[in-house]
GROMACS .gro file of C-alpha atoms in nm:
model
  272
    1MET     CA    1   9.816   9.233  12.545
    2GLN     CA    2  10.171   9.103  12.558
    3SER     CA    3  10.118   8.877  12.256
    4VAL     CA    4  10.081   9.169  12.014
    5GLU     CA    5  10.429   9.298  12.104
    6VAL     CA    6  10.576   9.017  11.894
    7ALA     CA    7  10.473   9.209  11.581
    8ALA     CA    8  10.729   9.476  11.667
    9SER     CA    9  10.997   9.228  11.557
   10TRP     CA   10  10.852   9.186  11.208
   11PRO     CA   11  11.086   9.317  10.933
   12ALA     CA   12  10.840   9.584  10.814
   13SER     CA   13  10.916   9.953  10.866
   14ASN     CA   14  10.562  10.018  10.992
   15VAL     CA   15  10.325   9.779  11.166
   16ALA     CA   16   9.983   9.838  11.322
   17VAL     CA   17   9.792   9.567  11.507
   18ALA     CA   18   9.453   9.572  11.677
   19VAL     CA   19   9.281   9.290  11.865
   20VAL     CA   20   8.905   9.316  11.916
   21SER     CA   21   8.697   9.135  12.177
   22GLY     CA   22   8.375   9.225  12.349
   23GLY     CA   23   8.311   9.503  12.099
   24SER     CA   24   8.628   9.697  12.178
   25VAL     CA   25   9.002   9.696  12.118
   26VAL     CA   26   9.173   9.493  12.391
   27GLY     CA   27   9.525   9.504  12.249
   28SER     CA   28   9.713   9.717  12.001
   29LEU     CA   29  10.054   9.800  11.860
   30GLY     CA   30  10.171  10.081  11.635
   31ASP     CA   31  10.002  10.385  11.487
   32GLN     CA   32   9.632  10.300  11.477
   33GLN     CA   33   9.557  10.592  11.242
   34ARG     CA   34   9.824  10.521  10.981
   35VAL     CA   35   9.664  10.437  10.646
   36PHE     CA   36   9.793  10.128  10.464
   37PRO     CA   37   9.702   9.974  10.127
   38LEU     CA   38   9.498   9.664  10.209
   39ALA     CA   39   9.544   9.458   9.890
   40SER     CA   40   9.303   9.162   9.911
   41VAL     CA   41   9.175   9.244  10.259
   42THR     CA   42   8.970   9.481  10.043
   43LYS     CA   43   8.755   9.181   9.951
   44LEU     CA   44   8.613   9.169  10.304
   45LEU     CA   45   8.493   9.529  10.276
   46THR     CA   46   8.356   9.478   9.925
   47SER     CA   47   8.180   9.160  10.035
   48TYR     CA   48   8.018   9.332  10.330
   49ALA     CA   49   7.880   9.602  10.103
   50VAL     CA   50   7.733   9.324   9.888
   51LEU     CA   51   7.571   9.180  10.203
   52VAL     CA   52   7.411   9.519  10.265
   53ALA     CA   53   7.286   9.527   9.906
   54VAL     CA   54   7.137   9.180   9.950
   55GLU     CA   55   6.977   9.280  10.280
   56GLU     CA   56   6.828   9.586  10.112
   57GLY     CA   57   6.695   9.376   9.825
   58ALA     CA   58   6.900   9.558   9.561
   59VAL     CA   59   7.057   9.231   9.447
   60GLU     CA   60   6.993   8.861   9.506
   61TRP     CA   61   7.245   8.580   9.549
   62ASP     CA   62   7.107   8.372   9.265
   63GLN     CA   63   7.064   8.662   9.024
   64PRO     CA   64   7.252   8.602   8.695
   65ALA     CA   65   7.580   8.797   8.688
   66GLY     CA   66   7.913   8.751   8.515
   67PRO     CA   67   7.969   8.480   8.254
   68PRO     CA   68   7.680   8.266   8.122
   69GLY     CA   69   7.541   8.042   8.394
   70ALA     CA   70   7.702   8.237   8.678
   71THR     CA   71   7.531   8.430   8.958
   72VAL     CA   72   7.618   8.688   9.223
   73ARG     CA   73   7.683   8.392   9.454
   74HIS     CA   74   7.936   8.243   9.211
   75LEU     CA   75   8.119   8.574   9.169
   76ILE     CA   76   8.160   8.643   9.540
   77ALA     CA   77   8.267   8.284   9.614
   78HIS     CA   78   8.535   8.269   9.341
   79THR     CA   79   8.344   8.004   9.147
   80ALA     CA   80   8.223   8.202   8.844
   81GLY     CA   81   8.509   8.057   8.638
   82TYR     CA   82   8.702   8.380   8.576
   83ALA     CA   83   9.081   8.388   8.565
   84PHE     CA   84   9.274   8.555   8.844
   85ASP     CA   85   9.338   8.893   8.684
   86LYS     CA   86   9.110   8.920   8.380
   87PRO     CA   87   8.747   8.833   8.299
   88GLU     CA   88   8.852   8.537   8.088
   89VAL     CA   89   8.645   8.227   8.155
   90GLN     CA   90   8.856   7.926   8.252
   91ALA     CA   91   8.591   7.694   8.393
   92ALA     CA   92   8.216   7.643   8.405
   93PRO     CA   93   8.046   7.820   8.698
   94GLY     CA   94   8.048   7.618   9.019
   95THR     CA   95   8.309   7.363   8.907
   96ARG     CA   96   8.635   7.515   9.034
   97ARG     CA   97   8.750   7.760   9.299
   98ILE     CA   98   8.957   8.006   9.095
   99TYR     CA   99   9.060   8.298   9.314
  100SER     CA  100   8.974   8.599   9.099
  101ASN     CA  101   9.027   8.972   9.138
  102ALA     CA  102   8.856   9.010   8.802
  103GLY     CA  103   8.546   8.841   8.939
  104PHE     CA  104   8.527   9.092   9.221
  105ASP     CA  105   8.551   9.380   8.976
  106VAL     CA  106   8.261   9.234   8.777
  107LEU     CA  107   8.068   9.184   9.101
  108ALA     CA  108   8.126   9.543   9.213
  109SER     CA  109   8.019   9.679   8.877
  110PHE     CA  110   7.702   9.471   8.892
  111VAL     CA  111   7.615   9.592   9.244
  112GLY     CA  112   7.696   9.952   9.154
  113ASP     CA  113   7.462   9.935   8.857
  114ALA     CA  114   7.187   9.780   9.071
  115CYS     CA  115   7.227  10.055   9.332
  116GLU     CA  116   7.259  10.327   9.066
  117MET     CA  117   7.592  10.467   9.187
  118PRO     CA  118   7.964  10.390   9.154
  119PHE     CA  119   8.051  10.094   9.376
  120ALA     CA  120   8.312  10.298   9.567
  121THR     CA  121   8.035  10.541   9.662
  122TYR     CA  122   7.805  10.258   9.765
  123LEU     CA  123   8.080  10.101   9.979
  124HIS     CA  124   8.131  10.433  10.154
  125GLU     CA  125   7.761  10.490  10.215
  126ALA     CA  126   7.676  10.131  10.306
  127VAL     CA  127   7.975  10.040  10.524
  128PHE     CA  128   8.235  10.308  10.591
  129ALA     CA  129   8.008  10.596  10.692
  130PRO     CA  130   7.772  10.398  10.919
  131LEU     CA  131   8.064  10.236  11.102
  132GLY     CA  132   8.261  10.560  11.135
  133MET     CA  133   8.548  10.433  10.919
  134SER     CA  134   8.659  10.785  10.829
  135SER     CA  135   9.007  10.693  10.702
  136SER     CA  136   8.890  10.418  10.467
  137ALA     CA  137   8.836  10.446  10.093
  138LEU     CA  138   8.819  10.232   9.783
  139ALA     CA  139   9.089  10.390   9.569
  140GLY     CA  140   9.111  10.118   9.305
  141SER     CA  141   8.995   9.764   9.235
  142ALA     CA  142   8.707   9.625   9.439
  143GLY     CA  143   8.922   9.318   9.489
  144ALA     CA  144   9.244   9.479   9.606
  145GLY     CA  145   9.229   9.861   9.598
  146ALA     CA  146   9.110   9.978   9.940
  147GLU     CA  147   9.308  10.179  10.194
  148SER     CA  148   9.242  10.185  10.567
  149CYS     CA  149   9.393  10.202  10.913
  150ALA     CA  150   9.391   9.966  11.210
  151ALA     CA  151   9.142  10.180  11.402
  152ASP     CA  152   8.892  10.166  11.116
  153LEU     CA  153   8.936   9.794  11.060
  154ALA     CA  154   8.887   9.735  11.432
  155LEU     CA  155   8.544   9.898  11.393
  156PHE     CA  156   8.476   9.668  11.098
  157ALA     CA  157   8.591   9.363  11.295
  158ALA     CA  158   8.356   9.457  11.577
  159GLU     CA  159   8.074   9.473  11.320
  160LEU     CA  160   8.160   9.124  11.197
  161LEU     CA  161   8.146   8.993  11.554
  162SER     CA  162   7.818   9.167  11.635
  163PRO     CA  163   7.652   9.288  11.313
  164LYS     CA  164   7.434   9.597  11.310
  165LEU     CA  165   7.426   9.680  10.937
  166VAL     CA  166   7.291   9.340  10.832
  167SER     CA  167   7.133   9.047  11.012
  168LEU     CA  168   7.339   8.800  11.212
  169GLU     CA  169   7.185   8.524  11.000
  170LEU     CA  170   7.321   8.682  10.682
  171VAL     CA  171   7.672   8.713  10.830
  172ARG     CA  172   7.658   8.349  10.937
  173GLU     CA  173   7.555   8.251  10.585
  174ALA     CA  174   7.839   8.456  10.436
  175THR     CA  175   8.096   8.302  10.670
  176SER     CA  176   7.988   7.943  10.607
  177VAL     CA  177   8.124   7.731  10.323
  178VAL     CA  178   7.948   7.768   9.988
  179PHE     CA  179   8.008   7.535   9.694
  180PRO     CA  180   8.182   7.287   9.930
  181GLY     CA  181   8.443   7.040   9.816
  182LEU     CA  182   8.602   7.253   9.544
  183ASN     CA  183   8.980   7.250   9.520
  184GLY     CA  184   9.181   7.561   9.442
  185VAL     CA  185   9.497   7.759   9.504
  186LEU     CA  186   9.521   7.983   9.809
  187PRO     CA  187   9.767   8.250   9.687
  188GLY     CA  188  10.095   8.221   9.876
  189TYR     CA  189  10.003   7.888  10.033
  190GLY     CA  190   9.947   7.660   9.734
  191MET     CA  191   9.678   7.410   9.640
  192GLN     CA  192   9.416   7.345   9.905
  193LYS     CA  193   9.196   7.035   9.888
  194PRO     CA  194   8.934   7.157   9.946
  195ASN     CA  195   8.975   7.533   9.920
  196ASP     CA  196   8.673   7.632  10.126
  197TRP     CA  197   8.528   7.979  10.095
  198GLY     CA  198   8.219   8.165  10.206
  199LEU     CA  199   8.043   8.456  10.040
  200GLY     CA  200   8.356   8.666  10.003
  201PHE     CA  201   8.512   8.546  10.329
  202GLU     CA  202   8.786   8.286  10.326
  203ILE     CA  203   8.711   8.001  10.567
  204ARG     CA  204   8.998   7.839  10.754
  205ASP     CA  205   8.836   7.496  10.788
  206GLY     CA  206   9.112   7.230  10.778
  207LYS     CA  207   9.351   7.408  10.541
  208SER     CA  208   9.721   7.345  10.588
  209PRO     CA  209   9.936   7.543  10.551
  210HIS     CA  210   9.737   7.854  10.634
  211TRP     CA  211   9.797   8.213  10.738
  212THR     CA  212   9.592   8.193  11.060
  213GLY     CA  213   9.705   8.010  11.373
  214LEU     CA  214   9.723   7.634  11.410
  215SER     CA  215   9.498   7.665  11.715
  216HIS     CA  216   9.224   7.856  11.536
  217SER     CA  217   8.874   7.720  11.504
  218PRO     CA  218   8.787   7.572  11.163
  219ARG     CA  219   8.511   7.837  11.158
  220THR     CA  220   8.769   8.117  11.157
  221PHE     CA  221   8.719   8.349  10.861
  222GLY     CA  222   8.885   8.655  10.710
  223HIS     CA  223   9.141   8.741  10.446
  224PHE     CA  224   9.504   8.838  10.398
  225GLY     CA  225   9.655   9.075  10.146
  226GLN     CA  226   9.973   9.071   9.939
  227SER     CA  227  10.059   9.415  10.081
  228GLY     CA  228  10.135   9.239  10.412
  229THR     CA  229   9.796   9.268  10.580
  230PHE     CA  230   9.539   9.040  10.739
  231LEU     CA  231   9.214   9.034  10.932
  232TRP     CA  232   9.080   8.721  11.097
  233VAL     CA  233   8.772   8.655  11.309
  234ASP     CA  234   8.749   8.344  11.528
  235PRO     CA  235   8.382   8.298  11.624
  236ASP     CA  236   8.469   8.034  11.884
  237ILE     CA  237   8.637   8.295  12.103
  238SER     CA  238   8.435   8.593  11.974
  239ALA     CA  239   8.749   8.782  11.885
  240ALA     CA  240   8.927   8.929  11.585
  241CYS     CA  241   9.273   9.051  11.491
  242VAL     CA  242   9.387   9.309  11.236
  243ALA     CA  243   9.749   9.339  11.126
  244LEU     CA  244   9.872   9.597  10.874
  245THR     CA  245  10.229   9.637  10.749
  246ASP     CA  246  10.417   9.816  10.474
  247LEU     CA  247  10.614   9.505  10.374
  248ARG     CA  248  10.475   9.288  10.098
  249PHE     CA  249  10.366   8.935  10.181
  250GLY     CA  250  10.645   8.682  10.148
  251PRO     CA  251  10.832   8.410  10.338
  252TRP     CA  252  10.860   8.644  10.639
  253ALA     CA  253  10.479   8.650  10.670
  254VAL     CA  254  10.442   8.274  10.626
  255GLU     CA  255  10.688   8.227  10.911
  256ALA     CA  256  10.558   8.505  11.137
  257TRP     CA  257  10.181   8.521  11.109
  258THR     CA  258  10.084   8.172  11.226
  259PRO     CA  259  10.276   8.174  11.557
  260PHE     CA  260  10.174   8.535  11.615
  261SER     CA  261   9.805   8.451  11.575
  262ASP     CA  262   9.842   8.144  11.795
  263GLY     CA  263   9.989   8.368  12.064
  264VAL     CA  264   9.706   8.618  12.037
  265ARG     CA  265   9.445   8.345  12.053
  266ALA     CA  266   9.612   8.180  12.351
  267GLU     CA  267   9.618   8.506  12.546
  268LEU     CA  268   9.255   8.577  12.461
  269SER     CA  269   9.156   8.226  12.571
  270GLN     CA  270   9.331   8.276  12.904
  271ARG     CA  271   9.133   8.595  12.959
  272ALA     CA  272   8.798   8.426  12.889
   0.00000   0.00000   0.00000
């Protein structure tokens, strides 16, 4: 794909891109095996492990978890009321969308306890091993501490497009808006009204500005990370894109990612 070549001009020292369609990689750039810190793209992997736990019956969405009145559903949708970086309650559950790494740590601990193993082990056994993601690991926080490579995340993106580990219905539920109408800050892009989110997956909807392309479907979902990484899935074209860099998110990413993703989507649409 010619559109992925644009990423070679990004100011990072190392860049790896993979575009997935039809269950396989249709475009790539850079070293597909190079391992990068994912920052908050980690939340997609953590969330998928939670989906597996729900599918297995180990946990339930409306099971109490976190602060009083909160549930697993609140934690994974950033509506439990926790602050960004510590389990300090700032709002009643379900009343605000407060993006929270702390909430994901509480969620992971809860799931690990329910499954009777450390969450990092559960993530490996539930997601990484079955998908063949041999270079992926949770080395720190369940919200921002995973490491992976483009080849592994392409396998994960293919799973999101055509799920095998959980039901398609569960993925559709997780990638639809929950607790609609809540405002909140999208880190790096400011206040979004509303700041729509799914069960761990950020939903593009009508957000502006946003890190995905202007041409993307409102149903597009995924996540970006402050380490200079992103993964989006656009269900309307049944395609996904992974981009990993070693340059922290900043103005360069705000300027580069949206036109890049528009270019990828346009080329994919022409191929359809």
